[in-house]
Amino acid sequence: MSKYPRAAFIKSADAPVQFVPDEGAEVAFAGRSNAGKSSAINVIVNRRQFARTSRTPGRTRLINFFSLRDGARIVDLPGYGFARVADSQREHWADLMAEYFETRASLRGMFLVVDIRRKLTDFDRQMLAFATSVGLPVHVLLTKADKLKRGQAARALREVGGELGDQVTIQLFSALDRQGEDEARARLEELLESSE
Ligand SMILES: Nc1nc2c(ncn2[C@@H]2O[C@H](COP(=O)(O)OP(=O)(O)OP(=O)(O)O)[C@@H](O)[C@H]2O)c(=O)[nH]1
Ligand SMILES: [Mg+2]
């Protein structure tokens, strides 16, 4: 049974005019292409292929808005760091993301999804620096934890956690075996319920 029985896809946006009305509260899922953003959303909402996942990096090219309930949304952002895209597309992506982060008054926090085997990439660090500069709370999902042995995963958690500022929270996660789903939902709810 989903914790969000009324969860539904709202729309995809390729331009700011297509963003859903900026009211209520939303949390955005950002991260490297193929890190596991869409998979994490599916586990948190407890629905298969709610947000579409793919083995092909760069699957989510649009900003996808989902409603969890009245006035609460999650936003699946297109991944970064995907090498095989044209410069024009990369620029379009950067413009779209800048518009999104600069304009969304309803944005309460960011879930930064990081593949535990790759740890933080330069772009993850840029996202963290940006979020810190505008006072946006960040929760790091160190995902694909099932790919490492427990000890290795714990070490990665300490290592990445040590690089993060005080405002940033972090946890181990796996969409495959659902490790950390309750913790992720609790943090998501905390952010959604927070006032700015
Ligand atoms: N083993 C394992 N595989 C995972 C996990 N999460 C995601 N994957 C796999 O990683 C691949 C990418 O997952 P997605 O959820 O589509 O990644 P994404 O970040 O949404 O990717 P883009 O939309 O391209 O930016 C898929 O093949 C998933 O099945 C996990 O926790 N464990
Ligand atoms: Mg995706």
CSV table of N, CA and C in Angstrom, one decimal, residues 23-26 67-73 106 192:
chain,number,residue,atom,x,y,z
A,23,GLU,N,2.7,27.0,-6.0
A,23,GLU,CA,2.0,27.2,-4.7
A,23,GLU,C,2.2,25.8,-3.9
A,24,GLY,N,1.9,25.9,-2.6
A,24,GLY,CA,2.1,24.7,-1.8
A,24,GLY,C,3.6,24.4,-1.6
A,25,ALA,N,4.0,23.2,-1.5
A,25,ALA,CA,5.4,22.8,-1.2
A,25,ALA,C,5.9,21.7,-2.2
A,26,GLU,N,7.2,21.8,-2.6
A,26,GLU,CA,7.7,20.7,-3.4
A,26,GLU,C,9.2,20.5,-3.0
A,67,SER,N,2.3,15.0,-8.1
A,67,SER,CA,1.6,15.4,-6.9
A,67,SER,C,1.6,14.2,-5.9
A,68,LEU,N,1.9,14.5,-4.6
A,68,LEU,CA,1.8,13.5,-3.6
A,68,LEU,C,0.4,13.5,-2.9
A,69,ARG,N,-0.1,14.7,-2.8
A,69,ARG,CA,-1.4,15.0,-2.2
A,69,ARG,C,-1.6,16.5,-2.4
A,70,ASP,N,-2.7,17.0,-2.0
A,70,ASP,CA,-3.0,18.4,-2.2
A,70,ASP,C,-1.9,19.3,-1.7
A,71,GLY,N,-1.3,20.1,-2.4
A,71,GLY,CA,-0.3,21.0,-1.9
A,71,GLY,C,1.1,20.5,-1.7
A,72,ALA,N,1.4,19.2,-2.0
A,72,ALA,CA,2.7,18.6,-1.8
A,72,ALA,C,3.1,17.9,-3.1
A,73,ARG,N,4.3,18.3,-3.6
A,73,ARG,CA,4.8,17.6,-4.9
A,73,ARG,C,6.2,17.2,-4.7
A,106,SER,N,7.9,27.6,-4.0
A,106,SER,CA,7.4,26.5,-3.3
A,106,SER,C,8.5,25.4,-3.0
A,192,LEU,N,8.8,18.9,3.3
A,192,LEU,CA,7.5,19.4,2.7
A,192,LEU,C,6.7,20.2,3.7
